[in-house]
Amino acid sequence: MSTVGTMKDRVAEPMKIMRRGRAALKTSLAVSALAFLASCARDAPQDTWQPAGPNAEQIDNLQRPVFYVAGVVGVIVFVAIGWAIWRYRDRGQAIPEQTHGKPVVEIVLTVIPALILLGVAIPTAGTIFKLAKTSDTEMTINVTGQQWWWEYDYPAVGSNEEQYGITAPIVTSGQLVIPENTKVLLRVTSRDVIHSYWIPKLNGKKDSVPGRVHLLRLEGAKPGIYAGQCTEFCGLSHSYMRMEAVVLSRADYDAWVANQLEAYTSPAAGTLAAEGEGVFIQQCSRCHQVNGLLNADGTPIISAPDQYIVSGVAPNLTNLMTRNTFAGASWDLLTPECREDVWKSDSVTFGAKYLKGVTTDCLNQKDLREWLRNAPLKKPMYANPENLAATGGKYRGMPALGLTEDQINSIVAYLLERK
Amino acid sequence: MITTSSKLFYGLGTLSFVGALVWVVAHDGSSLGSVALIFLAISLLFLGGIASYVRDGHVLSTDTAAHPSAPAAQSASGNSWWPLASALSLGMVVVGLISSPGIFKIGIALSIAMFGEWMITNWSDRASANAAYNEKVRGWVVHPLEIPIGGALLMTVIVLSFSRIMLSVSTVAGPLIFAVVGTVVLAGGSLVSVRRGVSKRLVGGACAVALVALTGVGLATALNGERHELVEASEYDHYAVHPCGEEAEEYDEEASRAVSAKSSIAATVIFKDGELYAEMDGFSEPLTSISLQRSYDLTILFRNESVGEHRMILNYGNVIEDLGGGVTRDSKLQACTALIGEGGQQAITVRIPKPSFASPLSPYNIVVSGIEDSSIEVSVP
Amino acid sequence: MTIIERPSTEVAIAGAVPVGVKPSEALGVFKRPAASSSWRDWVVTVDHKKLGIMYGVAAFVFFLIGGVEALLIRLQLIAPDGKVLNADQYNQMFTMHATTMVFLFVMPMAAAFANYFVPLQIGARDVAFPRINAFGFWCFLFGGLFLNSSWFLGGGADGGWFMYAPNSSTLFSPSHGVDFWTLGLQITGIASLTGAINLIVTILNMRAPGMKMMRMPIFTWMVLVTQFLLLFAIPVITVALFLLTFQRSFDATFFDVASGADPLLWQHLFWIFGHPEVYILILPSFGIISEVIPVFSKKPLFGYPVVAMSGAAIGFVGWGVWAHHMFASGLGPVSVTVFSMSTMAIAVPTGVKIVNWIMTMWGGKLTFAVPMLFAIGLVTQFTIGGLSGVTHAVAPSDTQQTDTYYIVAHFHYVLFGGAVFGLFAGFYYWWPKMFGRQLSESIGKWNFWLMVIGMNMTFGPMHILGLQGQPRRMFVWTEARAGEGLFNFGFWNRISSIGSFILSIGILLFIINIFYTHKMKKGALASNDPWDARTLEWMTDSPPKEHNFDVIPQINHLDEFFHRKYEQDSATHSVTQVHSADEVMAELNAHPDEHIHMPSRSYWPILLALSLPVIGYGLIYNRMLMAVGVAMVLLTMFGWAMEPATSPDEDFDPPESGDTHAKELVPHG
């Protein structure tokens, strides 16, 4: 090889490599973006990249460009490292000049990231304040966390009462039901430890802290069921503290409210359910409120969970079977087929299917019965009666009640009518 | 080897140990005093061990005839102030007996300390024939007690004086004083560390002057008393929930300074122009009907914006106690604020155990004492 | 300094019959231990190098314990509704994994390197307070053992390493795990605090003549910044832990809402400590690779003053970002915005470092020995972690990501890909200096690649899992929330679990490498300067003598050693070697220092440290035991204060004439 040729090669080499580098950059960007998208699970219920309401969309509109910018910066850095490794590997070249660098390079390479970050910072601040806005609230719901489930109560005050027909307080748990395209404000708090309320497709999370009321906006753009999970570690059964937000069309929502406010009707005498009512009063109503249940003397039965449970409440079961899940939304009340039918239905038919509640055919007997047989075996809880010294004899969670199979049959029959 | 001074420590140590046993018997198993005494015993026995091991004198200190260089033949190393100090302490005991138990107790403590020091000094003066060594020996034995106790006393004086000053000045002056003193100390310290030539006398003198000044001002402010908010707060304990009827007669004008008010307020109840209404996060309009959760530590802030003093009362049902034998007692559940003057506010934290529909006969509400026609309906689902 | 010695009565008086006691007998049990070659020497040593090695060994053992905990976690999560652990065990596992890795591995491992190499890098013969140094190590060790003893005494702490109130109260965590946790961390906190003071004083006061601050090796710089962070951060966590201890043991109500308190107080205290802690973990590793990259690039560190100052900047700004751990905890929008901005601001000095490492390599003459591989590994993996960090500096997006696996992915890229890779770079780089043998390069390369592949398989998928909504700290995940398709949560969790085992094989290879090198004697004997390095620690023997340097060198340059070996032509900038390392050393040691003063060994540091866990057990089980512990503290402090300033035996002898290496041991520590 001639000397001239070598010289030419030397000059040409970096140019070629730069061209090649640019092409490689483009390809690798495209490939990595594709690879990332293709490598995600389809229809993950808690996907933070599939917003289904304006709050989550605001976050999404902010985070997508940030991820892209981060990706581009990452690729540039990696290419630079790769280039340095390849180009400057020891090929017998002379020991380089011992220099601590040029201030100009230093300043430029500091200013560029600072500018990028400034570009990110401005929209971030805007979004923070947009998400914190509460003045245009249309409906307010109290959300209270406790080990290991969520309670929702819909106060019968203000616009709730005037515009949504909530004439008496509605207390429910696990599944939050809200009307579509309505700016709902959650007043989030806790009765025991810190929890965090998170429905990824509707908004980011907000901690529920005892003694504090935190405000969280939710708004669903179309009917459907949106999964969530307590995301602040809250003790033993943190994994089993789940929840869903159910978005209904306005008409369906009115129907739901009307159903929730319906007066209690006792099961027909002589049925298994009527027998179950007796067992329920005897075994369950100490902690679980069913509105409308009466004592023998005609006074309402008032549960007193504050005497038995640290958090002082147990889920209100008045309309249990209008919900799809139980025990901290950790198990389905619907059989897998029925669940599929409701959860996967399109937004037009969803409302009607959800409002049907749990029917006898659709009831997930297995999990509900296992729960009634021995709740702490199914979901870890502090419910060992011999081990309650720290809590002064109170349980955290539901103890095993030692119910007989007959009792369980009758309770299941009774609960099936709670809708 | 059982040496002269170790005898003292062993004896005292044993005495403390016996004292600990006596304490347990006398106080019916209560352990706190005996733990303290066992501590004392361990410390004293340890000091005894030290004294044994440093072998305080191979020549009997009383044996003046044994050798001209024996310790007992040497003159004492200098003037001793301990007899005088001991006498003064004893005087204090006497004065205390007549006047106040506080002075008596301080006198007792001082006497013990002075006699102890006197004893140790006398012993160490005869420990050997070498005065410098004797001084050192004294240090070995008493410095481990003198230095920490002296340091603790000094710290106590500083902390007490400074805290008295901070408690008596206004809340605006407090941070200012803190900042200025902090800056001066930091600047002075930096100066000393940078300019190493500064004489020890100068630094020591400055510290001494500062200490005297601090103690003086501290004493003066202690006599002057705390600022009036604090006096009231301790008198009436604003931060506790009192049963209605026993609540404070004064109120905290700045309830938002209370820790409880710094975490969130579930509802702010305002009494303005004879009207009672509530403000809650998440509701834009004033409410005359509010919803609160059961079994939850909620904080309600009451603000009086009307003329005159008013008290907020939260009624949350009644509780029926079974006293046995068919006798029951029905008592009302209430939470009250103090009488709040115009512009004042107070936060109360309360936990409502039962839902409001449990008490059809005594509805849950918030009222203001003396005002019949204005109330806030409270719903607890 | 004179030894406190009892003069015999007779001798004091004009030389009568000398029946007095000899100085060495004067103080009975307070004699300082003599040098020996057995294990006893390690127990009583105050030598910074021995302590550094012990820090390293102990920290590595805790690393393995924490690793086993991690593997159990990954085994549990390999499939939905895992059955390997129950909820209680799982909660203990992730709490102790984090606690162990942060407090018992990364921090003390950084302390190991700092202890061993800071005095060598600044040309000192030991640290400023050798006994306190030893005390710090024993506190760390006993604190760590105390903490881990909870496994055998009713289970570990179960509240997460962040231990949020009120879940940490006895009401919600009735076992003694949290008590062991608070007290164990208090004890190891003493180690960090004393270590910080010791190293700060050492670095500020004991540099070799001519070594200005801006001539200090960058590792020493980063250690200095880290120690200042520790000095201010440890008191904060100490206060928080005291509050928690009082809440649990003495019914205090610092976090109790019913008493008017606010549970968020704990979060603020914890994160005011916790965020600087992150920089405490990462900065020493930054320092290590800032040594390694120049050596293997044959170039000085690009922008040395900028790297040093950006380290200091991180040290300052690091105090203003704590609430970014609390974006979801209900702060107002103004605070959230401020902390969001400050968090982005801290990305700038961090980014500067990455740029400087790349620019150091740029135009260099790179060789890829294992230390360099780990250093480049750090640069790349930390870049990923840093960029994912920027995505959650954006507070609204953080409310979606916090407490999901995305965060787990982020901080493992930062702390494993960052801190741990840096430490491994340090192992391979400094091993020949510390132990006199070269670790096998070929096993080392396997070690590196398995760790890189393993860590990316383990933590890479967690980005996807987190963004698709898998929360952290859950002992089971459910198929109902796992999504569909081939790449559902099941797939990625499996990849992650498999990756964690590949990762652990990589780490196992490191242990095998040590056995291969030392037990099987396969590793080549190391020369004094095997990497053609630039800083002072290479200008001494491998391993260094007890007194480090025969001669304390005069420093005229940054990278002094390099400048003694090489010369650069001022006109052509061509660099030529003028001396070999051995020549430099021979020239330096031609006139060794006389009267080298080294600190004496002591029993008391270990005894004092040993009495602290006694107080801890006392607080948990029986208050009388506390009294015993306090008495032990009192006695050992007494012993410490009263022991003679120097060893009893040969140390009093004047150096024999001609023997220039004789040591006269004088008081210190």
PDB file of C-alpha atoms in Angstrom, chain B residues 232-271 276-277 279 298-305 309-314 334-350 366-369:
ATOM      1  CA  GLU B 232     -51.847  30.630  79.200  1.00  0.00           C
ATOM      2  CA  ALA B 233     -51.066  27.555  77.190  1.00  0.00           C
ATOM      3  CA  SER B 234     -49.632  25.758  80.182  1.00  0.00           C
ATOM      4  CA  GLU B 235     -52.417  26.990  82.404  1.00  0.00           C
ATOM      5  CA  TYR B 236     -55.187  25.873  80.119  1.00  0.00           C
ATOM      6  CA  ASP B 237     -53.532  23.201  77.989  1.00  0.00           C
ATOM      7  CA  HIS B 238     -55.097  24.205  74.712  1.00  0.00           C
ATOM      8  CA  TYR B 239     -53.772  21.206  72.932  1.00  0.00           C
ATOM      9  CA  ALA B 240     -55.662  18.629  74.928  1.00  0.00           C
ATOM     10  CA  VAL B 241     -59.256  17.731  74.273  1.00  0.00           C
ATOM     11  CA  HIS B 242     -61.244  18.585  77.364  1.00  0.00           C
ATOM     12  CA  PRO B 243     -64.656  17.285  78.218  1.00  0.00           C
ATOM     13  CA  CYS B 244     -67.164  20.062  77.704  1.00  0.00           C
ATOM     14  CA  GLY B 245     -67.528  22.133  80.800  1.00  0.00           C
ATOM     15  CA  GLU B 246     -63.942  21.657  81.828  1.00  0.00           C
ATOM     16  CA  GLU B 247     -62.370  23.415  78.907  1.00  0.00           C
ATOM     17  CA  ALA B 248     -60.019  26.292  79.190  1.00  0.00           C
ATOM     18  CA  GLU B 249     -61.145  29.795  79.926  1.00  0.00           C
ATOM     19  CA  GLU B 250     -58.514  31.270  77.670  1.00  0.00           C
ATOM     20  CA  TYR B 251     -57.867  30.301  74.100  1.00  0.00           C
ATOM     21  CA  ASP B 252     -54.818  30.127  71.917  1.00  0.00           C
ATOM     22  CA  GLU B 253     -54.948  33.109  69.639  1.00  0.00           C
ATOM     23  CA  GLU B 254     -52.754  31.439  67.101  1.00  0.00           C
ATOM     24  CA  ALA B 255     -54.013  27.909  66.845  1.00  0.00           C
ATOM     25  CA  SER B 256     -52.400  27.493  63.476  1.00  0.00           C
ATOM     26  CA  ARG B 257     -49.086  27.331  65.296  1.00  0.00           C
ATOM     27  CA  ALA B 258     -50.177  24.141  66.967  1.00  0.00           C
ATOM     28  CA  VAL B 259     -48.810  21.040  65.329  1.00  0.00           C
ATOM     29  CA  SER B 260     -52.296  19.649  64.891  1.00  0.00           C
ATOM     30  CA  ALA B 261     -53.265  22.563  62.727  1.00  0.00           C
ATOM     31  CA  LYS B 262     -50.252  22.087  60.523  1.00  0.00           C
ATOM     32  CA  SER B 263     -51.419  18.746  59.325  1.00  0.00           C
ATOM     33  CA  SER B 264     -54.647  19.038  57.461  1.00  0.00           C
ATOM     34  CA  ILE B 265     -57.874  20.394  58.849  1.00  0.00           C
ATOM     35  CA  ALA B 266     -60.889  18.219  58.066  1.00  0.00           C
ATOM     36  CA  ALA B 267     -63.216  21.189  58.354  1.00  0.00           C
ATOM     37  CA  THR B 268     -62.879  24.822  59.308  1.00  0.00           C
ATOM     38  CA  VAL B 269     -65.935  26.036  61.206  1.00  0.00           C
ATOM     39  CA  ILE B 270     -66.492  29.777  61.061  1.00  0.00           C
ATOM     40  CA  PHE B 271     -68.866  31.828  63.149  1.00  0.00           C
ATOM     41  CA  LEU B 276     -72.309  29.372  61.505  1.00  0.00           C
ATOM     42  CA  TYR B 277     -70.845  27.692  58.442  1.00  0.00           C
ATOM     43  CA  GLU B 279     -65.360  25.367  54.840  1.00  0.00           C
ATOM     44  CA  LEU B 298     -60.184  14.447  62.482  1.00  0.00           C
ATOM     45  CA  THR B 299     -59.183  17.970  63.296  1.00  0.00           C
ATOM     46  CA  ILE B 300     -61.759  20.737  63.259  1.00  0.00           C
ATOM     47  CA  LEU B 301     -60.673  24.334  63.412  1.00  0.00           C
ATOM     48  CA  PHE B 302     -63.111  26.843  64.917  1.00  0.00           C
ATOM     49  CA  ARG B 303     -62.702  30.500  64.047  1.00  0.00           C
ATOM     50  CA  ASN B 304     -64.776  33.184  65.672  1.00  0.00           C
ATOM     51  CA  GLU B 305     -65.306  36.205  63.478  1.00  0.00           C
ATOM     52  CA  GLU B 309     -66.642  35.238  73.004  1.00  0.00           C
ATOM     53  CA  HIS B 310     -68.059  32.020  71.650  1.00  0.00           C
ATOM     54  CA  ARG B 311     -67.531  28.357  72.176  1.00  0.00           C
ATOM     55  CA  MET B 312     -67.943  25.722  69.490  1.00  0.00           C
ATOM     56  CA  ILE B 313     -69.593  22.498  70.557  1.00  0.00           C
ATOM     57  CA  LEU B 314     -69.527  19.343  68.445  1.00  0.00           C
ATOM     58  CA  GLN B 334     -69.380  16.280  72.966  1.00  0.00           C
ATOM     59  CA  ALA B 335     -66.203  18.101  72.057  1.00  0.00           C
ATOM     60  CA  CYS B 336     -65.818  21.774  72.863  1.00  0.00           C
ATOM     61  CA  THR B 337     -63.399  24.540  72.214  1.00  0.00           C
ATOM     62  CA  ALA B 338     -62.620  27.207  74.743  1.00  0.00           C
ATOM     63  CA  LEU B 339     -64.486  30.495  74.708  1.00  0.00           C
ATOM     64  CA  ILE B 340     -62.933  32.116  71.690  1.00  0.00           C
ATOM     65  CA  GLY B 341     -62.734  35.879  71.375  1.00  0.00           C
ATOM     66  CA  GLU B 342     -63.259  37.770  68.161  1.00  0.00           C
ATOM     67  CA  GLY B 343     -60.674  36.835  65.583  1.00  0.00           C
ATOM     68  CA  GLY B 344     -59.458  33.867  67.619  1.00  0.00           C
ATOM     69  CA  GLN B 345     -59.350  30.246  66.594  1.00  0.00           C
ATOM     70  CA  GLN B 346     -58.794  26.820  68.056  1.00  0.00           C
ATOM     71  CA  ALA B 347     -58.318  23.348  66.668  1.00  0.00           C
ATOM     72  CA  ILE B 348     -59.701  20.234  68.297  1.00  0.00           C
ATOM     73  CA  THR B 349     -58.952  16.657  67.326  1.00  0.00           C
ATOM     74  CA  VAL B 350     -61.733  14.175  67.837  1.00  0.00           C
ATOM     75  CA  ILE B 366     -71.968  21.723  65.494  1.00  0.00           C
ATOM     76  CA  VAL B 367     -73.406  24.610  67.497  1.00  0.00           C
ATOM     77  CA  VAL B 368     -72.139  27.690  69.200  1.00  0.00           C
ATOM     78  CA  SER B 369     -72.942  28.133  72.834  1.00  0.00           C
TER      79      SER B 369
END
